[in-house]
Coordinates of C-alpha atoms in Angstrom, one line a residue:
M10 CA 71.7 105.3 103.2
A11 CA 75.5 105.1 104.9
P12 CA 75.1 100.7 106.5
K13 CA 74.9 101.3 110.4
S14 CA 78.4 102.0 112.1
M15 CA 80.1 98.2 114.1
L16 CA 81.4 98.0 117.0
V17 CA 84.3 95.3 116.7
L18 CA 87.1 94.4 119.5
G19 CA 90.5 93.1 117.7
L20 CA 92.6 90.8 119.8
M21 CA 96.3 90.3 119.4
S22 CA 98.8 88.8 120.3
G23 CA 103.1 88.7 118.7
T24 CA 105.2 86.7 118.2
S25 CA 107.4 87.7 121.8
A26 CA 103.3 86.8 123.6
D27 CA 104.2 89.4 126.0
G28 CA 100.1 90.2 126.1
I29 CA 96.8 90.4 123.7
D30 CA 96.0 93.5 123.3
V31 CA 92.5 94.5 122.7
A32 CA 91.5 97.5 120.6
L33 CA 87.8 98.7 120.2
A34 CA 86.8 100.2 116.5
R35 CA 84.0 101.8 115.7
I36 CA 83.1 100.4 111.3
S37 CA 81.2 100.9 108.9
G38 CA 80.9 101.0 105.2
S39 CA 82.7 99.0 102.8
P40 CA 85.6 99.7 100.6
P41 CA 87.2 102.6 99.8
H42 CA 85.0 104.1 102.4
L43 CA 85.2 102.0 104.6
H44 CA 85.3 104.6 107.8
A45 CA 87.1 103.0 111.1
R46 CA 87.8 105.1 114.6
L47 CA 89.4 103.2 117.2
L48 CA 87.9 104.7 120.7
G49 CA 89.6 102.7 123.4
H50 CA 92.8 100.5 123.6
T51 CA 94.6 97.8 126.7
S52 CA 96.5 95.2 126.9
S53 CA 96.2 91.9 129.0
K54 CA 99.4 90.0 130.3
F55 CA 99.7 85.7 129.4
P56 CA 99.0 84.1 132.9
S57 CA 103.6 83.3 133.2
A58 CA 103.5 79.3 133.3
L59 CA 101.1 79.6 130.3
R60 CA 103.2 81.9 128.4
K61 CA 106.1 79.6 129.5
E62 CA 103.9 77.1 127.8
I63 CA 103.7 78.6 124.5
L64 CA 107.2 80.2 124.1
R65 CA 108.2 76.3 124.2
V66 CA 106.0 74.7 122.0
A67 CA 106.6 77.4 119.6
E68 CA 110.5 76.7 120.1
Q69 CA 108.7 73.6 118.6
H70 CA 109.7 72.2 121.6
P71 CA 107.7 68.3 121.7
I72 CA 104.1 68.9 122.8
T73 CA 101.0 65.3 122.6
A74 CA 98.2 66.1 120.0
G75 CA 96.0 65.9 123.5
E76 CA 98.1 68.4 125.5
L77 CA 98.3 71.0 122.5
S78 CA 94.3 70.7 122.1
Q79 CA 94.3 71.7 125.5
L80 CA 96.5 74.2 124.4
N81 CA 94.8 76.1 121.9
F82 CA 91.3 75.2 124.8
R83 CA 93.0 77.1 127.4
V84 CA 94.8 80.1 125.7
G85 CA 91.1 80.5 123.9
E86 CA 90.1 81.1 127.1
V87 CA 92.6 84.1 128.2
F88 CA 91.9 85.2 125.4
A89 CA 88.2 86.0 126.7
E90 CA 89.1 87.2 130.0
A91 CA 90.5 90.5 127.4
A92 CA 87.7 90.8 126.1
L93 CA 86.1 90.9 128.9
A94 CA 88.0 93.1 130.6
A95 CA 88.3 95.5 127.2
C96 CA 84.7 96.3 127.6
R97 CA 85.0 97.1 131.9
K98 CA 88.0 99.3 131.1
F99 CA 86.3 101.2 128.2
R100 CA 82.8 101.0 130.3
V101 CA 81.1 99.0 126.8
S102 CA 79.1 96.0 127.8
P103 CA 80.3 93.1 125.4
K104 CA 76.2 93.6 124.3
R105 CA 76.9 96.5 122.1
V106 CA 80.5 94.6 119.9
A107 CA 78.4 92.9 117.0
L108 CA 81.9 91.6 116.4
I109 CA 85.1 89.7 117.9
G110 CA 88.9 89.3 115.9
S111 CA 91.2 87.4 117.1
H112 CA 94.7 86.5 115.5
G113 CA 95.6 83.2 118.1
Q114 CA 98.4 82.8 119.1
T115 CA 101.4 82.0 116.5
I116 CA 102.9 79.0 118.3
F117 CA 104.3 77.8 114.4
H118 CA 104.7 79.5 110.9
Q119 CA 106.0 78.0 107.6
G120 CA 104.5 81.2 105.1
A121 CA 107.6 79.4 102.2
P122 CA 106.5 75.7 101.2
V123 CA 108.6 72.6 102.1
S124 CA 109.5 69.8 101.2
Y125 CA 106.7 67.0 103.5
F126 CA 105.8 63.5 102.6
G127 CA 106.1 64.1 99.3
R128 CA 104.6 67.8 98.6
A129 CA 105.8 70.4 99.1
T130 CA 103.8 72.2 102.2
A131 CA 103.6 75.7 103.8
S132 CA 101.8 76.2 107.4
T133 CA 101.1 78.1 110.1
L134 CA 99.6 77.8 113.5
Q135 CA 97.4 80.2 115.0
I136 CA 95.5 78.8 118.7
G137 CA 93.3 80.3 121.0
E138 CA 90.1 79.3 119.9
P139 CA 87.8 81.1 118.9
S140 CA 85.0 79.2 120.5
V141 CA 85.7 79.3 123.2
I142 CA 86.3 83.0 123.1
A143 CA 83.3 83.6 121.3
A144 CA 80.5 81.5 124.2
R145 CA 82.5 83.1 127.3
T146 CA 82.0 86.6 126.0
G147 CA 78.5 86.2 123.5
I148 CA 80.4 88.0 120.2
T149 CA 80.6 86.7 117.4
T150 CA 84.2 86.3 117.0
V151 CA 86.4 85.2 113.8
G152 CA 89.8 84.0 114.0
D153 CA 92.4 82.2 112.1
F154 CA 92.9 84.1 108.9
R155 CA 96.0 84.0 108.0
P156 CA 95.2 79.6 106.5
A157 CA 93.0 81.2 104.0
D158 CA 95.7 83.0 102.5
V159 CA 98.7 79.9 102.6
A160 CA 96.2 78.3 100.5
L161 CA 95.7 80.1 97.8
G162 CA 99.8 79.7 98.2
G163 CA 100.7 83.6 99.8
Q164 CA 102.9 83.6 103.1
G165 CA 99.9 84.2 105.2
A166 CA 102.2 87.0 106.7
P167 CA 102.1 90.5 106.5
L168 CA 98.0 90.2 107.2
V169 CA 98.0 93.5 108.6
P170 CA 99.4 95.8 105.1
Y171 CA 95.5 96.0 104.6
A172 CA 95.5 98.2 107.4
D173 CA 98.5 100.0 106.9
Y174 CA 96.7 100.7 103.1
L175 CA 93.5 102.2 104.8
L176 CA 94.9 104.2 107.6
Y177 CA 98.5 105.6 105.5
R178 CA 97.9 105.7 101.8
H179 CA 97.8 109.7 100.3
E180 CA 97.9 110.8 96.9
K181 CA 101.6 113.1 97.3
V182 CA 103.2 111.1 100.1
G183 CA 104.5 108.1 99.6
R184 CA 104.5 105.7 103.2
V185 CA 106.3 102.8 104.8
S186 CA 104.8 102.4 107.8
L187 CA 107.9 100.0 109.8
N188 CA 105.5 97.3 113.3
L189 CA 108.6 96.3 115.5
G190 CA 107.1 93.8 117.3
G191 CA 108.5 91.2 117.5
I192 CA 109.3 90.5 113.8
A193 CA 109.7 93.8 112.3
N194 CA 107.9 94.2 108.6
V195 CA 107.5 96.6 106.5
T196 CA 104.3 97.6 103.6
V197 CA 105.3 99.8 101.1
I198 CA 102.9 102.0 100.3
P199 CA 103.7 104.7 97.0
A200 CA 102.2 107.9 96.8
S201 CA 97.7 107.7 94.9
A202 CA 98.8 103.9 94.9
K203 CA 96.3 100.8 94.4
P204 CA 96.0 98.2 96.3
E205 CA 98.2 96.1 94.1
Q206 CA 100.9 98.5 94.0
M207 CA 101.9 97.9 97.1
F208 CA 103.8 95.0 99.1
A209 CA 104.6 93.9 102.3
F210 CA 107.4 91.6 104.1
D211 CA 109.5 90.2 107.3
T212 CA 112.5 92.6 106.6
G213 CA 114.1 90.5 110.0
P214 CA 114.0 89.7 114.1
A215 CA 112.8 93.4 116.0
N216 CA 112.0 93.0 120.8
M217 CA 112.2 89.3 119.9
L218 CA 116.0 88.3 120.0
I219 CA 116.6 92.0 122.1
D220 CA 114.6 90.5 124.9
A221 CA 115.2 86.5 124.6
L222 CA 119.2 87.5 125.4
V223 CA 118.0 90.6 129.0
S224 CA 116.2 87.4 129.5
H225 CA 119.0 84.8 129.0
F226 CA 120.8 87.5 130.6
S227 CA 119.6 88.4 134.2
H228 CA 118.2 84.3 134.3
G229 CA 114.6 85.1 133.4
R230 CA 113.7 88.5 135.9
Q231 CA 113.6 91.0 133.3
H232 CA 111.7 90.4 130.0
F233 CA 112.5 94.0 128.1
D234 CA 115.6 96.5 127.3
K235 CA 112.9 99.4 128.6
N236 CA 114.0 102.6 126.7
A237 CA 117.5 101.1 125.6
G238 CA 118.7 101.6 128.7
I239 CA 121.2 98.0 128.9
A240 CA 122.2 99.2 125.0
Q241 CA 122.9 102.3 125.7
T242 CA 125.6 101.2 128.4
G243 CA 127.3 98.6 126.2
R244 CA 130.2 98.7 124.0
F245 CA 129.3 99.8 120.1
I246 CA 131.8 96.1 118.2
P247 CA 131.6 97.0 114.9
A248 CA 133.0 93.2 114.0
L249 CA 130.6 91.3 115.5
L250 CA 127.3 94.0 114.3
D251 CA 128.3 92.9 111.2
E252 CA 129.0 89.2 111.1
L253 CA 125.2 89.9 112.3
M254 CA 123.8 91.8 108.9
R255 CA 125.4 88.7 106.6
D256 CA 123.0 86.7 107.9
P257 CA 121.4 84.8 104.6
Y258 CA 117.6 85.8 105.3
L259 CA 118.5 89.8 105.3
K260 CA 118.5 89.0 101.5
L261 CA 116.2 87.1 100.5
A262 CA 113.5 88.7 97.6
P263 CA 110.1 89.3 99.3
P264 CA 107.3 88.4 99.5
K265 CA 109.1 86.4 102.3
S266 CA 108.0 86.1 105.9
T267 CA 109.7 85.1 109.6
G268 CA 109.4 83.9 112.6
R269 CA 110.6 82.5 115.8
E270 CA 110.7 79.2 114.2
Y271 CA 114.0 81.3 112.3
Y272 CA 114.3 83.7 115.3
G273 CA 114.2 82.0 118.3
H274 CA 116.4 79.0 121.0
A275 CA 118.6 78.7 118.0
Y276 CA 118.9 81.7 116.9
L277 CA 119.8 83.3 120.1
K278 CA 122.8 80.7 120.6
K279 CA 124.3 81.8 117.6
V280 CA 124.3 85.1 119.1
L281 CA 125.1 84.0 121.8
A282 CA 128.6 82.2 120.4
L283 CA 128.8 85.1 118.5
G284 CA 129.1 87.0 121.8
K285 CA 132.1 85.1 123.5
K286 CA 133.7 85.1 119.8
H287 CA 133.7 89.0 119.8
R288 CA 134.1 88.5 123.5
A289 CA 131.3 91.2 123.7
K290 CA 130.3 91.7 127.8
P291 CA 125.9 90.9 128.1
A292 CA 125.4 94.6 127.6
D293 CA 127.7 95.0 124.3
L294 CA 124.9 91.7 122.9
I295 CA 122.3 93.3 124.3
R296 CA 123.5 96.7 122.6
A297 CA 124.3 94.6 118.4
A298 CA 121.1 92.9 118.5
T299 CA 119.4 96.2 119.2
I300 CA 121.8 97.8 116.4
F301 CA 121.1 95.3 114.2
T302 CA 117.5 95.0 114.4
A303 CA 117.5 98.7 113.0
L304 CA 120.1 98.0 109.9
S305 CA 118.4 94.9 108.5
V306 CA 115.3 97.2 108.5
V307 CA 117.6 99.9 106.9
D308 CA 119.5 97.6 104.2
A309 CA 115.6 96.0 103.7
L310 CA 114.7 99.3 102.1
N311 CA 118.3 99.9 100.3
R312 CA 117.5 96.4 99.4
F313 CA 114.3 96.3 97.6
V314 CA 112.6 99.7 98.1
L315 CA 114.2 103.0 97.9
L316 CA 115.8 101.5 94.7
K317 CA 112.4 101.0 92.7
T318 CA 110.3 103.8 94.9
K319 CA 109.6 106.8 96.6
I320 CA 109.6 107.0 99.4
H321 CA 108.7 110.6 101.9
Q322 CA 108.0 109.3 105.3
L323 CA 108.4 106.5 107.7
I324 CA 105.5 105.6 110.0
V325 CA 106.4 102.9 113.1
S326 CA 104.0 101.5 114.9
G327 CA 104.7 98.4 118.0
G328 CA 106.7 98.1 120.8
G329 CA 109.9 99.1 119.6
A330 CA 109.3 102.7 118.6
Q331 CA 108.8 102.7 122.3
N332 CA 113.2 102.2 121.6
S333 CA 115.1 105.2 121.9
L334 CA 118.2 103.6 120.3
I335 CA 116.6 102.1 117.6
L336 CA 115.0 105.9 116.1
A337 CA 118.5 107.6 116.6
Q338 CA 119.4 104.1 114.4
L339 CA 116.6 104.8 111.9
S340 CA 117.2 108.0 112.2
A341 CA 120.1 108.7 111.0
A342 CA 120.6 105.9 108.3
L343 CA 117.7 106.6 106.8
G344 CA 118.3 110.9 106.3
S345 CA 116.1 112.4 104.7
I346 CA 112.7 110.1 105.4
E347 CA 111.1 110.8 107.8
L348 CA 109.9 109.1 110.8
A349 CA 107.0 109.9 112.4
P350 CA 104.8 107.5 114.8
S351 CA 101.3 106.3 113.8
S352 CA 100.1 107.9 117.1
R353 CA 100.8 111.2 115.1
L354 CA 98.8 110.1 112.5
G355 CA 96.1 108.8 115.0
V356 CA 96.6 105.0 116.2
P357 CA 98.7 104.8 119.3
E358 CA 101.4 102.8 118.4
D359 CA 100.8 99.7 120.5
A360 CA 97.3 99.7 119.2
K361 CA 97.8 99.5 115.4
E362 CA 98.2 95.1 115.1
A363 CA 95.1 94.8 117.8
F364 CA 93.4 97.5 115.4
A365 CA 95.0 96.0 112.0
F366 CA 92.4 92.3 113.1
A367 CA 89.1 94.9 114.1
L368 CA 89.0 95.5 110.4
M369 CA 90.0 92.1 108.7
A370 CA 87.6 90.5 111.2
Y371 CA 84.4 93.1 110.3
E372 CA 85.6 93.1 105.6
T373 CA 85.6 88.8 106.8
F374 CA 81.8 89.0 108.2
H375 CA 80.5 91.0 104.9
Q376 CA 81.9 88.2 102.6
R377 CA 85.0 90.7 101.3
P378 CA 88.3 89.7 100.8
S379 CA 91.3 91.6 103.5
N380 CA 94.5 89.9 102.4
L381 CA 97.3 91.9 99.4
P382 CA 98.4 89.2 97.0
S383 CA 101.0 91.8 96.4
A384 CA 102.1 91.5 100.3
T385 CA 101.4 88.0 101.0
G386 CA 102.4 86.7 97.2
A387 CA 98.8 84.8 97.3
H388 CA 97.6 83.9 94.2
G389 CA 94.5 86.1 94.2
P390 CA 92.6 87.4 97.2
A391 CA 90.9 85.5 99.8
I392 CA 88.4 86.2 103.1
L393 CA 90.3 85.1 105.6
G394 CA 89.7 83.4 109.2
K395 CA 86.3 81.5 110.6
I396 CA 83.5 82.4 112.1
S397 CA 82.6 81.2 115.2
Y398 CA 78.5 82.4 116.0
A399 CA 77.8 83.5 119.0
T400 CA 74.9 80.9 121.4
L401 CA 71.7 81.9 119.7
Q402 CA 71.8 82.5 123.3
S403 CA 73.7 85.6 123.5
M404 CA 72.9 86.2 119.9
T405 CA 68.5 86.4 120.8
R406 CA 69.3 88.7 124.6

């Protein structure tokens, strides 16, 4: 008899900290016969002052240990509120939800080891205390997924390839799953792939750089370029784009991951300086950053994927999937490779990552690994995350 299915909530906030995505899934079985169905998805915003502090800390501005502790617990409260709001929207009692998987909010990520007090050290830090989420919702919560992979020598990212494998593996069709969040990342899924034949990596910036430019030029009145409306009015400056495409990160071989530590405020300053050098107006620079996002993905595919793997389809998800200029550039540059929104394959573009962390929480709860060492570079499989059990009172409701 098949094991009883579980209702699981996945919570995800990306590097842009523009909100918490929530996905509700019904999951049963185990790999290779794991069954998961997305039942609903929604999102909620951070309070504006809290978002500002998250981004400030993520840019590595000073914070005391006490302030970081407070921020961790406060963000946990916001994640719990997002989970409960989602339950109300989906008209599902929290008592019926068996599990929450919370990615948390990344404020530091150093996937590749660097020298630290005499030893090469890699680390990653996500805040949004899972124990708070479990206590406020009454739902057992899995959080802090990335450290287990880092401890085994992996980059701790990307982790979503586990879900990509379950969702998109095809016997005859080679696919790349592209997520355009704050950072762009790809998962390569050859036709009839085994897990060890997959690989994944971050290609460079996506919405993070575009959003930063929009916020800068609007003095914080706008936070993103809706459907590339600003970029479409900009002038194309080839020499400016050429300089952006010389970014050293693009040449690094996978496995690799990146984030706000590299593509944050310091990088924005470099891009603004390039804009002045080329006499670019704000719309010109936003156009250049948008095209750079697309072409850095294309560069990564040409450099690291297409020479050794036959790809038929590029499946696009994330907020950048709504950017018509990015999609047009990808389509023009990739020729015969079909572009398909993830919604065509059953998962809306803005729900996939939250859905993925619901899947990973389910696997962790059942003591099964859900990293893909071929994607992260880890020495082996890892059971990801830490479990914060609901209180005894809530467990016996």
